[in-house]
Coordinates of N, CA and C in Angstrom, one line a residue:
M1 N -45.1 -29.3 -59.1 CA -45.4 -30.3 -58.5 C -45.3 -30.5 -56.9
K2 N -46.1 -30.7 -56.1 CA -46.1 -30.7 -54.7 C -45.4 -32.0 -54.2
S3 N -44.4 -31.8 -53.2 CA -43.9 -33.0 -52.6 C -44.7 -33.4 -51.4
A4 N -44.3 -34.5 -50.9 CA -45.1 -35.0 -49.7 C -44.5 -34.3 -48.5
F5 N -43.4 -33.6 -48.7 CA -43.1 -32.8 -47.6 C -43.9 -31.6 -47.3
N6 N -44.0 -31.0 -48.3 CA -44.8 -29.7 -48.5 C -46.2 -29.9 -48.0
D7 N -46.8 -31.1 -48.6 CA -48.2 -31.5 -48.2 C -48.3 -31.7 -46.6
A8 N -47.2 -32.4 -45.9 CA -47.2 -32.6 -44.6 C -47.2 -31.2 -43.7
R9 N -46.2 -30.4 -44.3 CA -46.0 -29.0 -43.7 C -47.5 -28.2 -43.7
Q10 N -48.2 -28.4 -44.8 CA -49.4 -27.6 -44.8 C -50.4 -28.3 -43.9
L11 N -50.4 -29.7 -43.7 CA -51.3 -30.3 -42.7 C -50.9 -29.9 -41.3
I12 N -49.6 -29.7 -40.9 CA -49.3 -29.3 -39.6 C -49.7 -27.8 -39.4
R13 N -49.5 -27.0 -40.3 CA -50.0 -25.5 -40.1 C -51.5 -25.6 -39.9
A14 N -52.2 -26.4 -40.7 CA -53.8 -26.4 -40.4 C -54.0 -26.9 -39.2
S15 N -53.3 -27.9 -38.7 CA -53.7 -28.4 -37.3 C -53.3 -27.5 -36.3
I16 N -52.2 -26.7 -36.2 CA -51.8 -25.9 -35.3 C -52.9 -24.8 -35.3
Q17 N -53.4 -24.1 -36.3 CA -54.3 -23.3 -36.5 C -55.7 -23.6 -35.9
Q18 N -56.0 -25.0 -36.1 CA -57.2 -25.5 -35.8 C -57.2 -25.5 -34.2
C19 N -56.3 -26.0 -33.7 CA -56.0 -26.4 -32.3 C -56.0 -25.1 -31.5
F20 N -55.2 -24.1 -31.9 CA -55.0 -22.9 -31.0 C -55.5 -21.7 -31.6
G21 N -55.8 -21.7 -32.9 CA -56.5 -20.3 -33.4 C -57.9 -20.2 -33.4
S22 N -58.1 -19.2 -33.9 CA -59.7 -18.8 -34.1 C -59.5 -17.8 -35.5
E23 N -60.7 -17.6 -36.0 CA -61.1 -16.8 -37.2 C -60.8 -15.3 -36.5
L24 N -60.1 -14.5 -37.0 CA -59.8 -13.1 -36.8 C -59.9 -12.2 -38.0
V25 N -60.3 -11.1 -37.8 CA -60.6 -10.0 -38.9 C -59.6 -9.0 -38.9
V26 N -58.8 -8.9 -39.9 CA -57.6 -7.8 -40.0 C -58.1 -6.9 -41.0
M27 N -57.9 -5.5 -40.8 CA -58.1 -4.4 -41.6 C -56.9 -4.3 -42.5
L28 N -56.9 -4.5 -43.8 CA -55.8 -4.0 -44.6 C -55.6 -2.7 -44.9
P29 N -54.4 -2.3 -45.3 CA -54.2 -0.8 -45.6 C -55.1 -0.2 -46.7
D30 N -55.6 -0.8 -47.6 CA -56.5 -0.4 -48.6 C -57.9 -0.2 -48.2
G31 N -58.2 -0.8 -47.0 CA -59.7 -0.6 -46.3 C -60.4 -2.0 -46.3
Q32 N -59.7 -3.0 -47.0 CA -60.6 -4.3 -47.3 C -60.2 -5.0 -45.9
Q33 N -61.3 -5.9 -45.6 CA -61.1 -6.8 -44.6 C -60.6 -8.1 -44.9
R34 N -59.7 -8.9 -44.1 CA -59.4 -10.1 -44.5 C -59.5 -11.1 -43.3
K35 N -60.2 -12.2 -43.3 CA -60.3 -13.2 -42.3 C -59.0 -14.0 -42.3
I36 N -58.5 -14.3 -41.2 CA -57.4 -15.2 -41.0 C -57.5 -16.2 -39.8
Q37 N -56.7 -17.0 -39.7 CA -56.7 -18.0 -38.7 C -55.5 -17.7 -37.8
G38 N -55.6 -17.4 -36.5 CA -54.6 -17.1 -35.7 C -54.9 -16.9 -34.3
Y39 N -53.9 -16.7 -33.3 CA -54.3 -16.4 -32.1 C -53.6 -15.2 -31.3
I40 N -54.0 -14.6 -30.4 CA -53.3 -13.5 -29.5 C -52.6 -14.2 -28.3
K41 N -51.4 -13.8 -28.4 CA -50.8 -14.4 -27.3 C -50.3 -13.3 -26.2
H42 N -50.7 -13.1 -24.9 CA -50.3 -12.0 -23.9 C -49.3 -12.4 -23.2
Q43 N -48.4 -11.6 -23.0 CA -47.2 -11.8 -22.2 C -46.7 -10.5 -21.8
S44 N -46.1 -10.6 -20.4 CA -45.6 -9.3 -19.9 C -44.0 -9.4 -19.7
S45 N -43.5 -8.4 -19.9 CA -42.0 -8.2 -20.1 C -41.7 -7.0 -19.6
E46 N -40.9 -7.0 -18.4 CA -40.3 -5.8 -17.6 C -41.7 -5.0 -17.2
G47 N -42.7 -5.6 -16.8 CA -43.9 -5.0 -16.2 C -44.6 -4.4 -17.2
H48 N -44.3 -4.5 -18.5 CA -45.2 -4.0 -19.7 C -46.0 -5.2 -20.2
A49 N -47.4 -5.0 -20.4 CA -48.0 -6.0 -21.1 C -47.9 -6.1 -22.8
I50 N -47.6 -7.1 -23.3 CA -47.6 -7.2 -24.7 C -48.5 -8.2 -25.3
K51 N -49.0 -7.8 -26.6 CA -49.9 -8.6 -27.2 C -49.2 -8.8 -28.4
R52 N -49.3 -10.1 -28.9 CA -48.8 -10.6 -30.2 C -49.7 -11.5 -30.9
L53 N -49.7 -11.4 -32.1 CA -50.6 -12.1 -33.0 C -49.8 -13.3 -33.7
L54 N -50.0 -14.4 -33.6 CA -49.5 -15.4 -34.2 C -50.3 -16.3 -35.2
T55 N -49.9 -16.2 -36.5 CA -50.5 -16.8 -37.6 C -49.7 -17.2 -38.7
A56 N -50.1 -18.1 -39.5 CA -49.4 -18.5 -40.7 C -49.7 -17.5 -41.8
S57 N -50.5 -16.5 -41.8 CA -50.9 -15.6 -42.8 C -49.7 -14.4 -43.0
C58 N -49.5 -13.9 -44.1 CA -48.6 -13.1 -44.5 C -49.5 -11.8 -44.6
L59 N -49.3 -10.8 -43.7 CA -50.1 -9.5 -43.8 C -49.2 -8.4 -44.1
P60 N -49.8 -7.4 -45.0 CA -49.0 -6.3 -45.5 C -48.8 -5.2 -44.1
P61 N -47.8 -4.4 -44.4 CA -47.6 -3.4 -43.5 C -48.7 -2.6 -43.3
L62 N -48.9 -2.0 -42.2 CA -49.9 -0.7 -41.8 C -51.4 -1.6 -41.7
S63 N -51.3 -2.9 -41.6 CA -52.7 -3.5 -41.3 C -53.0 -3.3 -39.8
T64 N -54.1 -3.2 -39.5 CA -54.9 -3.2 -38.2 C -55.8 -4.1 -37.7
M65 N -56.2 -4.4 -36.5 CA -57.2 -5.1 -36.0 C -58.0 -4.5 -34.8
M66 N -59.1 -4.8 -34.7 CA -59.8 -4.4 -33.4 C -59.9 -5.3 -32.3
I67 N -59.6 -5.2 -31.1 CA -59.7 -6.2 -30.0 C -60.4 -5.3 -28.9
K68 N -61.6 -5.9 -28.4 CA -62.2 -5.3 -27.4 C -62.5 -3.7 -27.6
G69 N -62.9 -3.4 -28.7 CA -63.1 -2.1 -29.1 C -61.9 -1.1 -29.2
K70 N -60.8 -1.6 -29.0 CA -59.5 -0.9 -29.4 C -58.9 -1.2 -30.6
R71 N -58.3 -0.2 -31.3 CA -57.6 -0.5 -32.5 C -56.1 -0.8 -32.3
Y72 N -55.6 -1.7 -32.9 CA -54.1 -2.1 -32.9 C -53.5 -2.1 -34.1
S73 N -52.5 -1.5 -34.3 CA -51.6 -1.6 -35.5 C -50.7 -2.9 -35.4
L74 N -50.5 -3.7 -36.6 CA -49.7 -4.8 -36.6 C -48.4 -4.5 -37.1
A75 N -47.3 -4.9 -36.3 CA -45.9 -4.7 -36.9 C -45.3 -6.1 -36.9
F76 N -44.8 -6.5 -38.1 CA -44.1 -7.7 -38.2 C -42.9 -7.9 -37.3
S77 N -43.1 -8.8 -36.5 CA -41.7 -9.0 -35.4 C -40.9 -10.1 -36.0
G78 N -41.3 -11.1 -36.9 CA -40.4 -12.2 -37.3 C -41.0 -13.4 -37.2
H79 N -40.4 -14.4 -37.4 CA -41.1 -15.7 -37.2 C -40.9 -16.2 -35.8
E80 N -41.8 -17.0 -35.5 CA -41.9 -17.4 -34.0 C -40.6 -18.3 -33.7
Q81 N -40.0 -18.4 -32.6 CA -39.0 -19.3 -32.3 C -39.3 -20.7 -32.3
G82 N -38.5 -21.4 -33.0 CA -38.8 -23.0 -33.0 C -37.8 -23.6 -31.9
K83 N -37.7 -24.9 -32.0 CA -36.8 -25.5 -31.0 C -35.4 -25.2 -31.3
G84 N -34.5 -25.0 -30.6 CA -33.1 -25.0 -30.9 C -32.7 -23.4 -31.3
N85 N -33.6 -22.5 -30.9 CA -33.5 -21.0 -31.4 C -33.5 -21.0 -32.9
K86 N -34.3 -21.9 -33.6 CA -34.4 -21.8 -35.1 C -35.8 -21.1 -35.3
D87 N -35.9 -20.3 -36.4 CA -37.1 -19.7 -36.7 C -38.2 -20.9 -37.2
S88 N -39.5 -20.7 -36.6 CA -40.5 -21.4 -37.1 C -40.8 -21.3 -38.5
Q89 N -41.2 -22.2 -39.2 CA -41.6 -22.2 -40.6 C -43.1 -22.0 -40.7
L90 N -43.8 -22.3 -39.3 CA -45.1 -22.4 -39.4 C -45.9 -21.1 -39.0
Q91 N -45.2 -20.3 -38.1 CA -46.0 -19.2 -37.7 C -45.2 -17.9 -37.9
R92 N -45.9 -16.7 -38.2 CA -45.4 -15.4 -38.1 C -46.0 -14.8 -36.8
E93 N -45.1 -13.8 -36.5 CA -45.5 -13.1 -35.2 C -45.5 -11.6 -35.5
Y94 N -46.6 -11.0 -35.0 CA -46.9 -9.5 -35.2 C -47.0 -9.0 -33.9
V95 N -46.4 -7.8 -33.5 CA -46.8 -7.0 -32.3 C -48.0 -6.3 -32.5
L96 N -48.8 -6.2 -31.5 CA -50.0 -5.4 -31.5 C -49.6 -4.1 -30.7
N97 N -49.7 -2.9 -31.5 CA -49.5 -1.8 -30.8 C -50.8 -0.9 -30.8
L98 N -51.1 -0.5 -29.6 CA -52.4 0.4 -29.5 C -52.2 1.6 -30.3
S99 N -53.1 2.0 -31.2 CA -53.0 3.0 -32.2 C -53.8 4.2 -31.9
Q100 N -54.3 4.4 -30.7 CA -55.0 5.6 -30.3 C -54.2 6.6 -29.9
A101 N -54.3 7.8 -30.4 CA -53.4 9.0 -29.8 C -53.8 9.3 -28.2
G102 N -52.5 9.4 -27.7 CA -52.5 9.8 -26.1 C -52.9 8.6 -25.2
I103 N -53.0 7.4 -25.7 CA -53.2 6.3 -24.7 C -51.9 5.4 -24.7
K104 N -51.5 5.1 -23.5 CA -50.5 4.1 -23.3 C -50.9 3.2 -22.2
H105 N -50.7 1.9 -22.5 CA -51.0 0.9 -21.3 C -52.4 0.9 -20.9
D106 N -53.2 1.2 -21.7 CA -54.8 1.2 -21.6 C -55.4 2.5 -20.7
F107 N -54.5 3.5 -20.5 CA -55.1 4.8 -19.8 C -54.5 6.0 -20.6
S108 N -55.1 7.0 -20.4 CA -54.8 8.2 -21.0 C -53.7 9.1 -20.1
E109 N -52.6 9.6 -20.6 CA -51.7 10.3 -19.8 C -51.9 11.6 -19.9
F110 N -53.0 12.1 -20.5 CA -53.3 13.5 -20.6 C -54.3 14.0 -19.8

């Protein structure tokens, strides 16, 4: 039986995804595609560009996605930080790693 608290939590998740997210396609390790709601967060750390996927969806290891013609592998980073350094119960964070051989920081080093 669902509680009012769980119903409210689901409404908050849906609201966050509707306001900030969009429909994204993720390729699962078995070759199937899954549509999820989420958004890509771009940030820079120590001169390095980092892309993160924020979503309420739980994705299996070895999942990938295409962004602007480039394939990225998804690595679960943890739950997004909430207020007071507590983990968010609403969002999961995945780091996007460029998965093309020989390419780092969007250019080839060879």
